[in-house]
Coordinates of C-alpha atoms in Angstrom, one line a residue:
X1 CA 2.3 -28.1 -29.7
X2 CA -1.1 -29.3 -28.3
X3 CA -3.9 -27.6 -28.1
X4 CA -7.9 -26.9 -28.4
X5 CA -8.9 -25.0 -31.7
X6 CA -11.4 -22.5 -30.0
X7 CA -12.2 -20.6 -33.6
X8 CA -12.0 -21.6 -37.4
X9 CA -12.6 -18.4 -40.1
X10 CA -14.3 -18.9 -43.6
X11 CA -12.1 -20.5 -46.2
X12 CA -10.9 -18.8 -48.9
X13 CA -8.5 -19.2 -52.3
X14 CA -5.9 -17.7 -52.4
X15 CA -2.9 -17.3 -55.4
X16 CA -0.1 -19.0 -53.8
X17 CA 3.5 -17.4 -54.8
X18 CA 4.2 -20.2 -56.8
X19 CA 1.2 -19.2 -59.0
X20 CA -1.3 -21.9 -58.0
X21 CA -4.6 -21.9 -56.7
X22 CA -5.1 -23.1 -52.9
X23 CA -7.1 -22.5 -49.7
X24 CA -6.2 -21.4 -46.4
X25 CA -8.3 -20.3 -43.1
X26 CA -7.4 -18.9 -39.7
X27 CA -7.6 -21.1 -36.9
X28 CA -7.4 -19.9 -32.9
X29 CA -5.4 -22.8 -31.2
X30 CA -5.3 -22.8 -27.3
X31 CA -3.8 -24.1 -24.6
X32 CA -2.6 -23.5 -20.9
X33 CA -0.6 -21.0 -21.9
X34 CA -2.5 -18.7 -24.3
X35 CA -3.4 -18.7 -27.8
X36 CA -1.7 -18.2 -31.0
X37 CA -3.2 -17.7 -34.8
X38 CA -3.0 -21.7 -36.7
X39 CA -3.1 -20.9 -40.0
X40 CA -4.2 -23.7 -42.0
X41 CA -3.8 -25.3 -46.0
X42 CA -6.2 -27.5 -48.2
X43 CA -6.7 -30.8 -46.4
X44 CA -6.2 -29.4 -43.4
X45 CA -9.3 -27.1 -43.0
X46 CA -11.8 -29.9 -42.9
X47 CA -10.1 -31.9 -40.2
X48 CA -10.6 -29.3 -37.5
X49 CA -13.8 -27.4 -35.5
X50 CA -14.2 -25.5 -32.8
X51 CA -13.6 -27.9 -29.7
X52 CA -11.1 -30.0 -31.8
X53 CA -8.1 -31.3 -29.6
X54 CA -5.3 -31.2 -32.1
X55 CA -1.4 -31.8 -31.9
X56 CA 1.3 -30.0 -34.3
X57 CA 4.6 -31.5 -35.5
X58 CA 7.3 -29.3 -36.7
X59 CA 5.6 -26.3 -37.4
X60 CA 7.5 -22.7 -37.0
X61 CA 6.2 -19.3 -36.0
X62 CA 5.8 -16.3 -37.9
X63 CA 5.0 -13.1 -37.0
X64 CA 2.7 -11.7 -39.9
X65 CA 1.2 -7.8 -40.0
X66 CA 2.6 -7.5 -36.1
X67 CA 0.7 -11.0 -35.1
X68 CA 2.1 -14.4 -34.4
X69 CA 1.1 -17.2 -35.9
X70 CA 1.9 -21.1 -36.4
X71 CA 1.7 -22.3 -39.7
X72 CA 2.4 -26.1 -39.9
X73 CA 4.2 -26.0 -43.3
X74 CA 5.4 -28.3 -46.0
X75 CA 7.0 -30.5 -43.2
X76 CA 4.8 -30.0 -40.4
X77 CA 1.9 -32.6 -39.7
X78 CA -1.4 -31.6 -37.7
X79 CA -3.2 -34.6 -36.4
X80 CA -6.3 -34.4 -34.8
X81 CA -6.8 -36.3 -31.3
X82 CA -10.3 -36.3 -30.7
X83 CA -11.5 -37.8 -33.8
X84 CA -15.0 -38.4 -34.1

């Protein structure tokens, strides 16, 4: 999937299930063909801003509280194309 991120939310730390500490924010990520909710871990929350062109490998859908989102995952890789 590639797309433009268009909104990043406020960090925030969460407990993860596996009873560690990490952070996650909400991403909007947009392309010709709408938008979907990125959610995004750690590392990943500094590489992106809005009007960041970004690309995501092997991430899967959910659909969380009745909205769809794209989480990139343990497998997934989110690289950033217009780098700075």
């Amino acid at each position: 999937v590639r797309g433009e991120i268009t909104e990043v939310s406020e960090a925030k730390e969460v407990i993860t299930r596996y009873g560690t500490t990490a952070k996650v924010a909400t991403a909007t990520l947009k392309d010709d063909s709408g938008s979907v909710k990125l959610i995004l871990w750690n590392e990943d929350i500094d590489k992106v801003s809005p009007g960041s062109l970004v690309e995501i490998n092997n991430g899967y859908t959910v659909a969380f509280r009745g909205v769809l989102q794209l989480n990139i995952g343990r497998f997934g890789k989110l690289m950033v194309l217009n780098e700075e």
